[in-house]
GROMACS .gro file of C-alpha atoms in nm:
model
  337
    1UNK     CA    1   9.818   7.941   6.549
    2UNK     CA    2   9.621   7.645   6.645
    3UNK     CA    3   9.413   7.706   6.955
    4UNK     CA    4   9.493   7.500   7.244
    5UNK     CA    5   9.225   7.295   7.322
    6UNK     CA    6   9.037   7.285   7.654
    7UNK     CA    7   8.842   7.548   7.856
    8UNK     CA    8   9.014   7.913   7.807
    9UNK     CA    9   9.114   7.965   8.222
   10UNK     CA   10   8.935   8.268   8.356
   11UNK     CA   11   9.062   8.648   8.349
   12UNK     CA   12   9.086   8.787   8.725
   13UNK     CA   13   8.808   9.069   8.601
   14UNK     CA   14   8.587   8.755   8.510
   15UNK     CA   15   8.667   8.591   8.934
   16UNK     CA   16   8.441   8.686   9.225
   17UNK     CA   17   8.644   8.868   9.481
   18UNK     CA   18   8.766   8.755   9.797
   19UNK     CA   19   8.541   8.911  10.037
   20UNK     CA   20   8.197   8.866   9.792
   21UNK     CA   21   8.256   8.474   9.798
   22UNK     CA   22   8.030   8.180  10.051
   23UNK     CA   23   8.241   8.158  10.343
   24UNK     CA   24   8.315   7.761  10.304
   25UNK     CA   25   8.151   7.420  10.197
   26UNK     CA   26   8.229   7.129  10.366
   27UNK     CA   27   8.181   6.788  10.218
   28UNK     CA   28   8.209   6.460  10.294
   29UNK     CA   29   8.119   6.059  10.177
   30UNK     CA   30   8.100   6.181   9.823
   31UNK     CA   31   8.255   6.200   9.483
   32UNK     CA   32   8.323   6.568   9.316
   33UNK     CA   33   8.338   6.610   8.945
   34UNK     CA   34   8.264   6.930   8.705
   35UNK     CA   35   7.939   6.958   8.510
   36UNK     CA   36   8.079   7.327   8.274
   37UNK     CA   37   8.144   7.580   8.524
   38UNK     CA   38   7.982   7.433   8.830
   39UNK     CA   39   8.166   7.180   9.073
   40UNK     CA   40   7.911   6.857   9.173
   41UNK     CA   41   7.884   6.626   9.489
   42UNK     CA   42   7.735   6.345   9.395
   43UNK     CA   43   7.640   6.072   9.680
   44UNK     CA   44   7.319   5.873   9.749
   45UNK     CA   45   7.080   6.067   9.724
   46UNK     CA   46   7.168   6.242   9.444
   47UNK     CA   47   7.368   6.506   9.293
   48UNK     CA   48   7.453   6.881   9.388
   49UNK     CA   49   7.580   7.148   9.158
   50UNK     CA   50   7.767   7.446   9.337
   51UNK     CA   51   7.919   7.747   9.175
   52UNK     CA   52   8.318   7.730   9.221
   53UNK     CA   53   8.355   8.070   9.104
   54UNK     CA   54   8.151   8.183   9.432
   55UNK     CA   55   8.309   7.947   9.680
   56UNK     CA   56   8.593   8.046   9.928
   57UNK     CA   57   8.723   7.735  10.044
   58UNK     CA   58   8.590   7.389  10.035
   59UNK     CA   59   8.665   7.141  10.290
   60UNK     CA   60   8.710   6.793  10.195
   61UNK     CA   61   8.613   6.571  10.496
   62UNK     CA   62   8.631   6.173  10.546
   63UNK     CA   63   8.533   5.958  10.203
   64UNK     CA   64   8.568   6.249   9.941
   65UNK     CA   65   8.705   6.168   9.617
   66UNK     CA   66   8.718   6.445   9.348
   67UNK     CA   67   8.855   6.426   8.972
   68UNK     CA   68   9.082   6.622   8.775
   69UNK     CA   69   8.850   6.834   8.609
   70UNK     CA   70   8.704   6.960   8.998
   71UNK     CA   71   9.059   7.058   9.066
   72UNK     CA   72   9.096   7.218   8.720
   73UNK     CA   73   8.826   7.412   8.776
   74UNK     CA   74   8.866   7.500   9.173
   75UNK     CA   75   9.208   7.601   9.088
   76UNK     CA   76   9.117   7.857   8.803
   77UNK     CA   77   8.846   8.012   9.053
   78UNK     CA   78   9.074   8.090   9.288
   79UNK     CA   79   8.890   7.890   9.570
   80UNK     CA   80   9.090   7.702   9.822
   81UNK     CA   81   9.101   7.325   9.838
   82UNK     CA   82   9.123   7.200  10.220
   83UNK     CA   83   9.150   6.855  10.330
   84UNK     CA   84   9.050   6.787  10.628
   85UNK     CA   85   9.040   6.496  10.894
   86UNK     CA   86   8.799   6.364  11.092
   87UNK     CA   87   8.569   6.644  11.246
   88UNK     CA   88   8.726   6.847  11.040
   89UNK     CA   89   9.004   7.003  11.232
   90UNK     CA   90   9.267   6.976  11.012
   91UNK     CA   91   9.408   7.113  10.661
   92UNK     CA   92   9.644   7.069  10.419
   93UNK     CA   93   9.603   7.258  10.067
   94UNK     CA   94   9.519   7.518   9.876
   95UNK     CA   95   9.445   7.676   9.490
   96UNK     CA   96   9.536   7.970   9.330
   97UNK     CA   97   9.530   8.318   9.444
   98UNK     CA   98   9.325   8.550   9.292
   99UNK     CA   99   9.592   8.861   9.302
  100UNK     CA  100   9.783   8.899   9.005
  101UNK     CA  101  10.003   9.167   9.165
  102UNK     CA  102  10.268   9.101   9.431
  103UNK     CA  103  10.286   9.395   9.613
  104UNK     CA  104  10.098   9.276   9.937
  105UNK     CA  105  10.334   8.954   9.975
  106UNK     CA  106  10.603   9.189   9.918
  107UNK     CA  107  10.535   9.432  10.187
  108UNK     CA  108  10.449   9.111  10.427
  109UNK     CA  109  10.837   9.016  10.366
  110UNK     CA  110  10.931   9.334  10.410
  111UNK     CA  111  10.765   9.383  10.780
  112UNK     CA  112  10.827   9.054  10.898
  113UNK     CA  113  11.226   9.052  10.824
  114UNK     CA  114  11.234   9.360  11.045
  115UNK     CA  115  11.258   9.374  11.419
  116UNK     CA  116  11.085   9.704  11.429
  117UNK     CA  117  10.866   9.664  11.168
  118UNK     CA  118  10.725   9.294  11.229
  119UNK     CA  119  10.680   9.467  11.609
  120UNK     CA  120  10.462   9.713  11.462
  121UNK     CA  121  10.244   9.513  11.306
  122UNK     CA  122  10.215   9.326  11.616
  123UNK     CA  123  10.155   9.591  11.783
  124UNK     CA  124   9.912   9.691  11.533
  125UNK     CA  125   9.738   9.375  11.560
  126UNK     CA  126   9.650   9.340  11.928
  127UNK     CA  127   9.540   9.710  11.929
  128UNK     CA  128   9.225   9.542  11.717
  129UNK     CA  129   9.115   9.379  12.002
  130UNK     CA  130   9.206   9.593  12.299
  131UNK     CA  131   8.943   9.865  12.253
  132UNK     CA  132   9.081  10.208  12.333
  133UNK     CA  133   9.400  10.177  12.422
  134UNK     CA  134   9.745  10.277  12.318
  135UNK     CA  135   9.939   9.970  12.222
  136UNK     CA  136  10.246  10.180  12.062
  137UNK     CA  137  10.489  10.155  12.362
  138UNK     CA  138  10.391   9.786  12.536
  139UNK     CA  139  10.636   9.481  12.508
  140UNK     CA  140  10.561   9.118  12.339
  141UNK     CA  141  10.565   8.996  12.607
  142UNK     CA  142  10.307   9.281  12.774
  143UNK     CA  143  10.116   9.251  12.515
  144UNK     CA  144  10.076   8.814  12.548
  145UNK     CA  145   9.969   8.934  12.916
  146UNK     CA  146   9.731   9.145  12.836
  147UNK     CA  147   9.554   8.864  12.542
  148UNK     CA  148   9.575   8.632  12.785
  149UNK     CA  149   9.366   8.834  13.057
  150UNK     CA  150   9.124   8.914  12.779
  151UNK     CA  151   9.078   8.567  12.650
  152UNK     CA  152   8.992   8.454  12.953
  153UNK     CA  153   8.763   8.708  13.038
  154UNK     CA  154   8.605   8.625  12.714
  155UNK     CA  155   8.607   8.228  12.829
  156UNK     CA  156   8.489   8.335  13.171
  157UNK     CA  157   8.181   8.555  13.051
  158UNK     CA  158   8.072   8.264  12.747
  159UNK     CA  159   8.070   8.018  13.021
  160UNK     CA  160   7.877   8.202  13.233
  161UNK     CA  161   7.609   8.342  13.011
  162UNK     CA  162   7.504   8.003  12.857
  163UNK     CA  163   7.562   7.842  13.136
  164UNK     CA  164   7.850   7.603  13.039
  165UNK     CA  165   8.125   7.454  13.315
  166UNK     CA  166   8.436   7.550  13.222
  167UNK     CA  167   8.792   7.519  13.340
  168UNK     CA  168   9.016   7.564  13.060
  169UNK     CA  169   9.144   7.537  12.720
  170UNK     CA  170   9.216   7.168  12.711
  171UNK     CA  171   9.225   6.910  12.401
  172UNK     CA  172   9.453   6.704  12.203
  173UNK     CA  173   9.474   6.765  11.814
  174UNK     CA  174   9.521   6.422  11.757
  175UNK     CA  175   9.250   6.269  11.988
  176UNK     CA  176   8.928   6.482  11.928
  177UNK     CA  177   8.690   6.272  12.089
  178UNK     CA  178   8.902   6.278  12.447
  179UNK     CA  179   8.832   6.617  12.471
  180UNK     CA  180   8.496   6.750  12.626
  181UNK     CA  181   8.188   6.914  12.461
  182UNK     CA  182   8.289   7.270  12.501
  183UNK     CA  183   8.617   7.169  12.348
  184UNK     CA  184   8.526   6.995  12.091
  185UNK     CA  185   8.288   7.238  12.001
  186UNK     CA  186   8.574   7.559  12.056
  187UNK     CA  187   8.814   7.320  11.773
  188UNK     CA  188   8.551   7.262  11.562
  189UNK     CA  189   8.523   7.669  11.525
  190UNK     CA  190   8.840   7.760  11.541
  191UNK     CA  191   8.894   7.549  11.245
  192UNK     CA  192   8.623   7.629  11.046
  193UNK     CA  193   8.781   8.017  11.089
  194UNK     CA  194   9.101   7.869  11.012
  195UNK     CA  195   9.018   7.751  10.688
  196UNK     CA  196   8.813   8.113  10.598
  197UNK     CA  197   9.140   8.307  10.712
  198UNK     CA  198   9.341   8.078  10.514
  199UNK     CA  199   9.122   8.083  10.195
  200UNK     CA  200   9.110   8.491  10.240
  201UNK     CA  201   9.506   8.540  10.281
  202UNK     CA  202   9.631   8.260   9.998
  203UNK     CA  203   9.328   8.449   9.719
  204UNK     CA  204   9.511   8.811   9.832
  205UNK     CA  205   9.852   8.650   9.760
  206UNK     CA  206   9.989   8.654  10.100
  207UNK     CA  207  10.175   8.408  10.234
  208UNK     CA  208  10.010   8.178  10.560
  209UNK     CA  209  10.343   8.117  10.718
  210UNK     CA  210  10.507   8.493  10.739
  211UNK     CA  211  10.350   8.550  11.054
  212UNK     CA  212  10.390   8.853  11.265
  213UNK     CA  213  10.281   8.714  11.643
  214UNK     CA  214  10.286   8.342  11.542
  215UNK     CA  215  10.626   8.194  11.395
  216UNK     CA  216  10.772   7.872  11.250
  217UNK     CA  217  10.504   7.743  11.163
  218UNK     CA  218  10.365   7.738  10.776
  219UNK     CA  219  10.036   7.864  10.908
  220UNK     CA  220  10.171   8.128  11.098
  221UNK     CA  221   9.945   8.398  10.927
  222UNK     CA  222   9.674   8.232  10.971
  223UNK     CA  223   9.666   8.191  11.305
  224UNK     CA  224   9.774   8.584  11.363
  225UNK     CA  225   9.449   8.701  11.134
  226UNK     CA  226   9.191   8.430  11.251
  227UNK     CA  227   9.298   8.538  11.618
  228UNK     CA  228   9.136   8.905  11.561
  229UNK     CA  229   8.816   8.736  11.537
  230UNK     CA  230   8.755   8.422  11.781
  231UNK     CA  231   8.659   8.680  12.102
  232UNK     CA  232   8.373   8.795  11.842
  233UNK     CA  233   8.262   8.488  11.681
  234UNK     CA  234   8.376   8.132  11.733
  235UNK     CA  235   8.391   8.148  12.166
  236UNK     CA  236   8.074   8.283  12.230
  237UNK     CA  237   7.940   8.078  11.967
  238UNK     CA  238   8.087   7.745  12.047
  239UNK     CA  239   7.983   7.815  12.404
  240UNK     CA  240   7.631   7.893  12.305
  241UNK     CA  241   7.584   7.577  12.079
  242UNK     CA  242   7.686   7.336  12.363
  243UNK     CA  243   7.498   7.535  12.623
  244UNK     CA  244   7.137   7.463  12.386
  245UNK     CA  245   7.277   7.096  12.339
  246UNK     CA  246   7.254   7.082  12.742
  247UNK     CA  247   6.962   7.273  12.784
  248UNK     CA  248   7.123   7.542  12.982
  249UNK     CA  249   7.048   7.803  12.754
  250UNK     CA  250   6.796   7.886  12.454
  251UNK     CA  251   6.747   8.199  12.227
  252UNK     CA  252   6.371   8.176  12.331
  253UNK     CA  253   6.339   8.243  12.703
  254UNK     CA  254   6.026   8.055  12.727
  255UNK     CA  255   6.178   7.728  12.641
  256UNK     CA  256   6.500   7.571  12.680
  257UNK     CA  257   6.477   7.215  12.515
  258UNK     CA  258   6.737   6.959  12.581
  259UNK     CA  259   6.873   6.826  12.260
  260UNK     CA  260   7.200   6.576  12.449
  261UNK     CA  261   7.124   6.321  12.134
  262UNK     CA  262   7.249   6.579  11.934
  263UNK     CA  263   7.602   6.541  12.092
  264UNK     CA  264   7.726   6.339  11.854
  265UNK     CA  265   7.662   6.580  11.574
  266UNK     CA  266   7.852   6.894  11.775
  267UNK     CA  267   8.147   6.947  11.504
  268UNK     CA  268   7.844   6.928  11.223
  269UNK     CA  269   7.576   7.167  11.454
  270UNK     CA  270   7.902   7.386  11.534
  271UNK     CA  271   8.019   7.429  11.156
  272UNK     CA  272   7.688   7.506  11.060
  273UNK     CA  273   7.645   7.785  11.305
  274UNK     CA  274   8.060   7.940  11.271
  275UNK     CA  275   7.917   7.959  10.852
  276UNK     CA  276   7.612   8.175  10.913
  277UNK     CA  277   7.785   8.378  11.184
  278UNK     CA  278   8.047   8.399  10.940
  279UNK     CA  279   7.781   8.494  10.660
  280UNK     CA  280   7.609   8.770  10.884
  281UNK     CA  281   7.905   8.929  10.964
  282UNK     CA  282   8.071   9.008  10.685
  283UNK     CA  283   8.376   8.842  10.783
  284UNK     CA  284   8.539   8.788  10.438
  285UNK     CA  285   8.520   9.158  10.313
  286UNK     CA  286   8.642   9.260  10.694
  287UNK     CA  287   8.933   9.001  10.670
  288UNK     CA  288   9.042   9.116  10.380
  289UNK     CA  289   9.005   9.524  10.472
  290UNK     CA  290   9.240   9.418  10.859
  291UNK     CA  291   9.503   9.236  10.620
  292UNK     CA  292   9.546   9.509  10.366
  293UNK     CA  293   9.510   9.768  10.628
  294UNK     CA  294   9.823   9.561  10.816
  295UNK     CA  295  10.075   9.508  10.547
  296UNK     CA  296   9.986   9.858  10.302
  297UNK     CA  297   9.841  10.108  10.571
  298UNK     CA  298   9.973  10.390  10.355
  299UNK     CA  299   9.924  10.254  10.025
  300UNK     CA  300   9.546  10.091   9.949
  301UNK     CA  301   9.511   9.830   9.657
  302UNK     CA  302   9.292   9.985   9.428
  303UNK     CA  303   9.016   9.700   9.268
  304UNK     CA  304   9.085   9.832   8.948
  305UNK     CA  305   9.460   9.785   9.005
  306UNK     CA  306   9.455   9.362   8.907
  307UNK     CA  307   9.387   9.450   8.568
  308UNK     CA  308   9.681   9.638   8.551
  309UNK     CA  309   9.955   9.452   8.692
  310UNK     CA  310  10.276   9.446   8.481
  311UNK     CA  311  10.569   9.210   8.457
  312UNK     CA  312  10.905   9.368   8.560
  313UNK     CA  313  11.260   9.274   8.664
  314UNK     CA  314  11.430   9.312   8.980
  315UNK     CA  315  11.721   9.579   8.978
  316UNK     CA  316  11.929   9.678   9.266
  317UNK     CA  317  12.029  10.030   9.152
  318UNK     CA  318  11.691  10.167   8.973
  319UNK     CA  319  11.429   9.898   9.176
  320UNK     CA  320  11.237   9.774   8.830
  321UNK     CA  321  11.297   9.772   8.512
  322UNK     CA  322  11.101   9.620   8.197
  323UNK     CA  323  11.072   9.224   8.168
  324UNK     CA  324  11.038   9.097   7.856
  325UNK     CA  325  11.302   9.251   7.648
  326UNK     CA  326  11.640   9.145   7.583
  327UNK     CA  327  11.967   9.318   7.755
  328UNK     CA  328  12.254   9.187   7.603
  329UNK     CA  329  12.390   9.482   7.434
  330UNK     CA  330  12.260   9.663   7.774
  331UNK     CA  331  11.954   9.824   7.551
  332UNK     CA  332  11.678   9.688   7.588
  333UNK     CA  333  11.513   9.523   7.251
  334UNK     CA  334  11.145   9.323   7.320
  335UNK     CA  335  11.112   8.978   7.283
  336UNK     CA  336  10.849   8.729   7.271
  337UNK     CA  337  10.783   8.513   7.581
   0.00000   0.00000   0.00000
C-alpha cells in the first residue's frame, strides 16, 4: 500500500500526560507556524520555538494568527487551543483529548443524569473545600450557604492581609476595564484557571458542560473543578498582586515599593503570577487525581490502561460486544475497517 504522505500523528504512549504538561502559554501580536515538532511565535523581535507536545493549553490573545500546520500539530499533542479576548478573559476552543478510552465521560453521564448520583458528586465536591466536615446529609441549597460564607471569609481575610479595600465581587464580562483593580485582577485569574481546568478535563476526555453544581452552560465542568481551587490560589493571589501594585503589601518586610505604573499591565503581572503558582503547586497532576477521584472513586484508570483500549459495540442485553466483525447471519465474522 502506498504510504500516506505527511507526518505519521503521534501514538498516546509517544504524548506527555495531562498532569506532566506547562500549565499554559499565552500569546499575543504574533504569527504561529510549525518548525518539525515544535510550534513557533514569531513577532519583532524574533522567533520562539516551544514544544507542543509539553504544552497544556495555549491562549491566543489580541493579533495572533497561526497556520494550518500549528493546528495540525497542537491538535495531535493533545494541547488545547483557547482564544481569548482582550485581557484574556475569554475562550472558545479546544484540541484533542489525550484519552483513548471512554470510560471517564461515560461515568460523568452516568452521575449527572441521576438525581442521587449528580447530588453525590456535589456533595462530594464541596466536602474538598470544607475541611472536616460531613457533607453526606446537607441540602444544595445548604451547601451554596455554606460556599458562600466561606468565600467570603476567604475575600474578607485576602483583603485584609495585603491590605486591599474591598466590597464585593463586582465586574462586567463584557466591560473589563469598568471594573476596579482587585477585579480585574480576580478575572484575570480566574480565567487563567479556567483555561488549565478546561485543558485538564477536554485531554482526560470529559466533557466541560456535564456539570454537577454548575448547569446549562457548555462550561459547566469547568467551572465545578476550577472552583475547588480559587480559595487556594487565584484570591489570595490576585489580592496579593494588586496589594504590591499599591504598595500596601511586599514579600520583603523591609520594603514595600509602590509600582501604580504597573496598573496597566495587571491582567499580564496577574497571569504571570496564577502560571507559577500554578507550576509550584502541582495543580495539573492534582486536577486530574480530584476529577478521576469524582467520576471513578471505585474504579482508578490505570496509565497503562490507554494502550489498551479496545473498540466495542453497544448491546442492551450483554453490555459490549466485539466491533469490527460482521453480524448478519448473527455470528460474528471480522471485517476490515
Amino acid at each position: 500500500m502506498k504510504p500516506i504522505p505527511g507526518v505519521r500523528p503521534s501514538q498516546v504512549r509517544e504524548l506527555t500526560r495531562a498532569q506532566d504538561r506547562l500549565s499554559f502559554l499565552y500569546l499575543e501580536h504574533c504569527i504561529l507556524g510549525r518548525d518539525s515538532n515544535a510550534l513557533t511565535a514569531t513577532d519583532s523581535r524574533g522567533t520562539l520555538h516551544i514544544p507542543s507536545a509539553s504544552l497544556g493549553v495555549l491562549m491566543l490573545g489580541p493579533g495572533t494568527n497561526i497556520t494550518h500546520q500549528a493546528m495540525v500539530l497542537l491538535g495531535d499533542s493533545g494541547a488545547s487551543i483557547v482564544w481569548v479576548g482582550e485581557q484574556g478573559v475569554r475562550y472558545y476552543a479546544s484540541g484533542r483529548s489525550l484519552a483513548r478510552s471512554s470510560r471517564l465521560i461515560e461515568a460523568q453521564a452516568r452521575l449527572v443524569s441521576g438525581r442521587l448520583t449528580r447530588l453525590e458528586v456535589a456533595r462530594q465536591m464541596y466536602e474538598m473545600r470544607f475541611a472536616g466536615e460531613d457533607t453526606s446529609g446537607l441540602t444544595m441549597q445548604q451547601l451554596r450557604g455554606r460556599e458562600g460564607a466561606r468565600i467570603r471569609g476567604v475575600y474578607r481575610d485576602s483583603a485584609s492581609q495585603y491590605g486591599v479595600e474591598w466590597t464585593r465581587r463586582d465586574y462586567s464580562p463584557d466591560d473589563f476595564a469598568n471594573s476596579n483593580p482587585i477585579n480585574q485582577a480576580l478575572s484575570a485569574a480566574h480565567a487563567c484557571l479556567y483555561g488549565v481546568v478546561h485543558a485538564v478535563i477536554v485531554a482526560l476526555g470529559c466533557s466541560p458542560a456535564l456539570g454537577f453544581v454548575h448547569s446549562g452552560h457548555e462550561l459547566s465542568f469547568v467551572y465545578d473543578v476550577a472552583d475547588l481551587y480559587k480559595a487556594d490560589i487565584t484570591i489570595p493571589l490576585a489580592f496579593q498582586v494588586v496589594g504590591e501594585l499599591q504598595g500596601t503589601w511586599s514579600s520583603d518586610a523591609d520594603e514595600a515599593p509602590s509600582m501604580e505604573s504597573e496598573f496597566d499591565d495587571l491582567p499580564g503581572i496577574t497571569r504571570r503570577r496564577v502560571r507559577d503558582a500554578i507550576s509550584d503547586g502541582k495543580i495539573l497532576a492534582r486536577c486530574t487525581r480530584d476529577i478521576r477521584s469524582l467520576l471513578l472513586p471505585d474504579d482508578p484508570i490505570e496509565e497503562d490502561e490507554k494502550d489498551a483500549v479496545v473498540l466495542t459495540l453497544w448491546d442492551e442485553k450483554v453490555g459490549r460486544v466485539a466491533a469490527g466483525a460482521n453480524y448478519s447471519d448473527g455470528t460474528p465474522d471480522e471485517v476490515d475497517f
